[in-house]
PDB file of C-alpha atoms in Angstrom:
ATOM      1  CA  UNK A   1      -0.367   1.918  -2.119  1.00 90.00           C
ATOM      2  CA  UNK A   2      -3.177  -0.146  -0.640  1.00 90.00           C
ATOM      3  CA  UNK A   3      -6.653   1.307  -0.156  1.00 89.00           C
ATOM      4  CA  UNK A   4     -10.315   0.415   0.016  1.00 88.00           C
ATOM      5  CA  UNK A   5     -12.800   1.434  -2.641  1.00 87.00           C
ATOM      6  CA  UNK A   6     -15.338   2.193   0.084  1.00 85.00           C
ATOM      7  CA  UNK A   7     -17.979   0.197  -1.759  1.00 88.00           C
ATOM      8  CA  UNK A   8     -18.733  -2.452   0.874  1.00 86.00           C
ATOM      9  CA  UNK A   9     -22.316  -3.211   1.800  1.00 89.00           C
ATOM     10  CA  UNK A  10     -22.031  -1.270   5.074  1.00 90.00           C
ATOM     11  CA  UNK A  11     -20.660   1.854   3.400  1.00 87.00           C
ATOM     12  CA  UNK A  12     -17.372   3.740   3.352  1.00 86.00           C
ATOM     13  CA  UNK A  13     -17.293   4.473   7.091  1.00 89.00           C
ATOM     14  CA  UNK A  14     -17.450   0.773   7.924  1.00 90.00           C
ATOM     15  CA  UNK A  15     -14.733   0.143   5.344  1.00 88.00           C
ATOM     16  CA  UNK A  16     -12.510   2.753   6.976  1.00 92.00           C
ATOM     17  CA  UNK A  17     -12.933   1.133  10.361  1.00 93.00           C
ATOM     18  CA  UNK A  18     -12.332  -2.325   8.911  1.00 93.00           C
ATOM     19  CA  UNK A  19      -9.102  -1.173   7.240  1.00 94.00           C
ATOM     20  CA  UNK A  20      -7.894   0.525  10.431  1.00 94.00           C
ATOM     21  CA  UNK A  21      -8.656  -2.620  12.453  1.00 95.00           C
ATOM     22  CA  UNK A  22      -6.927  -4.872   9.899  1.00 95.00           C
ATOM     23  CA  UNK A  23      -3.785  -2.710   9.960  1.00 96.00           C
ATOM     24  CA  UNK A  24      -3.710  -2.524  13.752  1.00 95.00           C
ATOM     25  CA  UNK A  25      -4.287  -6.279  14.043  1.00 95.00           C
ATOM     26  CA  UNK A  26      -1.186  -6.930  11.942  1.00 94.00           C
ATOM     27  CA  UNK A  27       0.884  -4.642  14.192  1.00 94.00           C
ATOM     28  CA  UNK A  28       0.795  -1.384  12.242  1.00 95.00           C
ATOM     29  CA  UNK A  29      -0.520   1.898  13.555  1.00 93.00           C
ATOM     30  CA  UNK A  30      -2.076   4.654  11.532  1.00 95.00           C
ATOM     31  CA  UNK A  31      -0.453   8.028  11.031  1.00 89.00           C
ATOM     32  CA  UNK A  32       2.136   8.112  13.776  1.00 87.00           C
ATOM     33  CA  UNK A  33       5.316   6.501  12.434  1.00 93.00           C
ATOM     34  CA  UNK A  34       7.153   4.834   9.592  1.00 96.00           C
ATOM     35  CA  UNK A  35       7.498   1.072  10.029  1.00 96.00           C
ATOM     36  CA  UNK A  36      10.638  -0.526   8.592  1.00 96.00           C
ATOM     37  CA  UNK A  37      10.034  -4.246   8.130  1.00 95.00           C
ATOM     38  CA  UNK A  38      13.769  -4.944   8.269  1.00 93.00           C
ATOM     39  CA  UNK A  39      13.788  -3.579  11.834  1.00 93.00           C
ATOM     40  CA  UNK A  40      10.202  -3.955  13.068  1.00 90.00           C
ATOM     41  CA  UNK A  41       9.831  -7.681  13.667  1.00 85.00           C
ATOM     42  CA  UNK A  42       6.557  -9.542  13.818  1.00 88.00           C
ATOM     43  CA  UNK A  43       4.695  -7.707  11.051  1.00 94.00           C
ATOM     44  CA  UNK A  44       3.383 -10.203   8.538  1.00 93.00           C
ATOM     45  CA  UNK A  45       3.804  -8.475   5.171  1.00 95.00           C
ATOM     46  CA  UNK A  46       5.896  -9.115   2.086  1.00 95.00           C
ATOM     47  CA  UNK A  47       6.519  -7.747  -1.368  1.00 96.00           C
ATOM     48  CA  UNK A  48       7.765  -9.876  -4.244  1.00 95.00           C
ATOM     49  CA  UNK A  49       8.998  -8.027  -7.341  1.00 95.00           C
ATOM     50  CA  UNK A  50       9.642 -10.283 -10.314  1.00 92.00           C
ATOM     51  CA  UNK A  51       8.885 -10.510 -14.030  1.00 91.00           C
ATOM     52  CA  UNK A  52       7.313  -7.070 -14.361  1.00 93.00           C
ATOM     53  CA  UNK A  53       4.929  -7.599 -11.441  1.00 94.00           C
ATOM     54  CA  UNK A  54       4.737  -6.684  -7.784  1.00 95.00           C
ATOM     55  CA  UNK A  55       2.926  -9.063  -5.423  1.00 96.00           C
ATOM     56  CA  UNK A  56       1.919  -7.560  -2.084  1.00 96.00           C
ATOM     57  CA  UNK A  57       0.908  -9.999   0.648  1.00 96.00           C
ATOM     58  CA  UNK A  58      -0.754  -8.803   3.849  1.00 96.00           C
ATOM     59  CA  UNK A  59      -2.820 -10.955   6.219  1.00 95.00           C
ATOM     60  CA  UNK A  60      -6.037  -9.485   4.783  1.00 93.00           C
ATOM     61  CA  UNK A  61      -4.959  -8.844   1.193  1.00 92.00           C
ATOM     62  CA  UNK A  62      -2.924 -10.400  -1.584  1.00 94.00           C
ATOM     63  CA  UNK A  63      -2.661  -8.430  -4.779  1.00 92.00           C
ATOM     64  CA  UNK A  64      -0.547  -8.610  -7.897  1.00 93.00           C
ATOM     65  CA  UNK A  65      -0.104  -5.721 -10.278  1.00 89.00           C
ATOM     66  CA  UNK A  66       2.061  -4.989 -13.287  1.00 91.00           C
ATOM     67  CA  UNK A  67       4.873  -2.480 -12.718  1.00 93.00           C
ATOM     68  CA  UNK A  68       6.900  -0.523 -15.265  1.00 94.00           C
ATOM     69  CA  UNK A  69      10.465  -1.656 -15.918  1.00 95.00           C
ATOM     70  CA  UNK A  70      11.869   1.541 -14.412  1.00 96.00           C
ATOM     71  CA  UNK A  71       9.857   1.022 -11.185  1.00 95.00           C
ATOM     72  CA  UNK A  72      11.046  -2.576 -10.940  1.00 94.00           C
ATOM     73  CA  UNK A  73      14.667  -1.533 -11.529  1.00 95.00           C
ATOM     74  CA  UNK A  74      14.447   1.226  -8.903  1.00 96.00           C
ATOM     75  CA  UNK A  75      12.858  -1.147  -6.376  1.00 95.00           C
ATOM     76  CA  UNK A  76      15.582  -3.729  -6.926  1.00 92.00           C
ATOM     77  CA  UNK A  77      18.348  -1.133  -6.752  1.00 94.00           C
ATOM     78  CA  UNK A  78      17.155   0.406  -3.476  1.00 95.00           C
ATOM     79  CA  UNK A  79      16.042  -2.938  -2.056  1.00 95.00           C
ATOM     80  CA  UNK A  80      13.015  -1.278  -0.432  1.00 96.00           C
ATOM     81  CA  UNK A  81       9.715   0.302  -1.379  1.00 96.00           C
ATOM     82  CA  UNK A  82       7.516   2.715   0.524  1.00 96.00           C
ATOM     83  CA  UNK A  83       3.995   1.364   1.032  1.00 96.00           C
ATOM     84  CA  UNK A  84       1.095   3.569   2.066  1.00 96.00           C
ATOM     85  CA  UNK A  85      -1.966   1.732   3.409  1.00 95.00           C
ATOM     86  CA  UNK A  86      -4.752   4.290   3.317  1.00 95.00           C
ATOM     87  CA  UNK A  87      -7.630   4.023   5.736  1.00 94.00           C
ATOM     88  CA  UNK A  88      -9.526   6.539   3.620  1.00 93.00           C
ATOM     89  CA  UNK A  89     -11.364   4.928   0.694  1.00 91.00           C
ATOM     90  CA  UNK A  90     -10.459   5.922  -2.850  1.00 89.00           C
ATOM     91  CA  UNK A  91     -13.520   5.083  -4.984  1.00 82.00           C
ATOM     92  CA  UNK A  92     -12.062   6.672  -8.141  1.00 83.00           C
ATOM     93  CA  UNK A  93      -9.259   4.086  -8.312  1.00 84.00           C
ATOM     94  CA  UNK A  94     -11.146   1.098  -9.675  1.00 81.00           C
ATOM     95  CA  UNK A  95      -8.986  -1.997 -10.279  1.00 78.00           C
ATOM     96  CA  UNK A  96      -8.243  -2.558 -13.945  1.00 78.00           C
ATOM     97  CA  UNK A  97      -8.909   1.046 -14.928  1.00 83.00           C
ATOM     98  CA  UNK A  98      -6.110   3.571 -15.310  1.00 83.00           C
ATOM     99  CA  UNK A  99      -5.989   6.563 -12.961  1.00 86.00           C
ATOM    100  CA  UNK A 100      -4.562   9.697 -14.483  1.00 90.00           C
ATOM    101  CA  UNK A 101      -1.437  11.159 -12.958  1.00 91.00           C
ATOM    102  CA  UNK A 102      -3.161  14.296 -11.602  1.00 93.00           C
ATOM    103  CA  UNK A 103      -5.733  12.257  -9.641  1.00 92.00           C
ATOM    104  CA  UNK A 104      -3.042   9.951  -8.287  1.00 90.00           C
ATOM    105  CA  UNK A 105      -0.890  12.895  -7.245  1.00 93.00           C
ATOM    106  CA  UNK A 106      -3.864  14.620  -5.576  1.00 94.00           C
ATOM    107  CA  UNK A 107      -4.773  11.529  -3.543  1.00 93.00           C
ATOM    108  CA  UNK A 108      -1.222  10.562  -2.595  1.00 92.00           C
ATOM    109  CA  UNK A 109      -0.253  14.079  -1.544  1.00 93.00           C
ATOM    110  CA  UNK A 110      -3.395  14.808   0.483  1.00 94.00           C
ATOM    111  CA  UNK A 111      -2.196  15.484   4.051  1.00 94.00           C
ATOM    112  CA  UNK A 112      -5.399  14.208   5.628  1.00 93.00           C
ATOM    113  CA  UNK A 113      -5.142  10.921   3.722  1.00 94.00           C
ATOM    114  CA  UNK A 114      -1.457  10.597   4.673  1.00 95.00           C
ATOM    115  CA  UNK A 115      -2.308  11.200   8.326  1.00 95.00           C
ATOM    116  CA  UNK A 116      -4.885   8.414   8.162  1.00 93.00           C
ATOM    117  CA  UNK A 117      -2.524   5.845   6.665  1.00 96.00           C
ATOM    118  CA  UNK A 118      -0.010   3.288   7.803  1.00 97.00           C
ATOM    119  CA  UNK A 119       3.445   3.937   6.346  1.00 97.00           C
ATOM    120  CA  UNK A 120       5.703   0.947   5.751  1.00 97.00           C
ATOM    121  CA  UNK A 121       9.189   0.568   4.316  1.00 97.00           C
ATOM    122  CA  UNK A 122       9.198  -2.936   2.824  1.00 96.00           C
ATOM    123  CA  UNK A 123      12.164  -4.990   1.659  1.00 96.00           C
ATOM    124  CA  UNK A 124      11.911  -6.135  -1.952  1.00 95.00           C
ATOM    125  CA  UNK A 125      12.002  -9.883  -2.308  1.00 91.00           C
ATOM    126  CA  UNK A 126      12.781 -11.868  -5.447  1.00 85.00           C
ATOM    127  CA  UNK A 127      12.342 -15.490  -6.437  1.00 80.00           C
ATOM    128  CA  UNK A 128      15.507 -17.328  -5.513  1.00 64.00           C
ATOM    129  CA  UNK A 129      16.857 -19.583  -8.205  1.00 46.00           C
TER     130      UNK A 129
END
């Protein structure tokens, strides 16, 4: 999941618009379909899963985060992950601080948030060696 904290100098509304614009600029739309990057050409996004980490690269964001072994194994086995890029800010999810499962579930299952998100099925890439 990718989201804004909504803490930019122009406030959460400006952050929402900036996220929507960034997603649309890269060829994604918000709320109307599932994009499959193996079929939808021309969308510049990738996900590398290696060594207990996931590295998400979008034109406006590059982030690396640790992932549990079971998540990494499941991602490798299926070969794809489901990415939600939320236009709605999530100020409670501060980087480096854990979010409890109930809060995560509440945010991820909120129908309004899901309707205001880009949904992307991403192939899992690994370092070739």
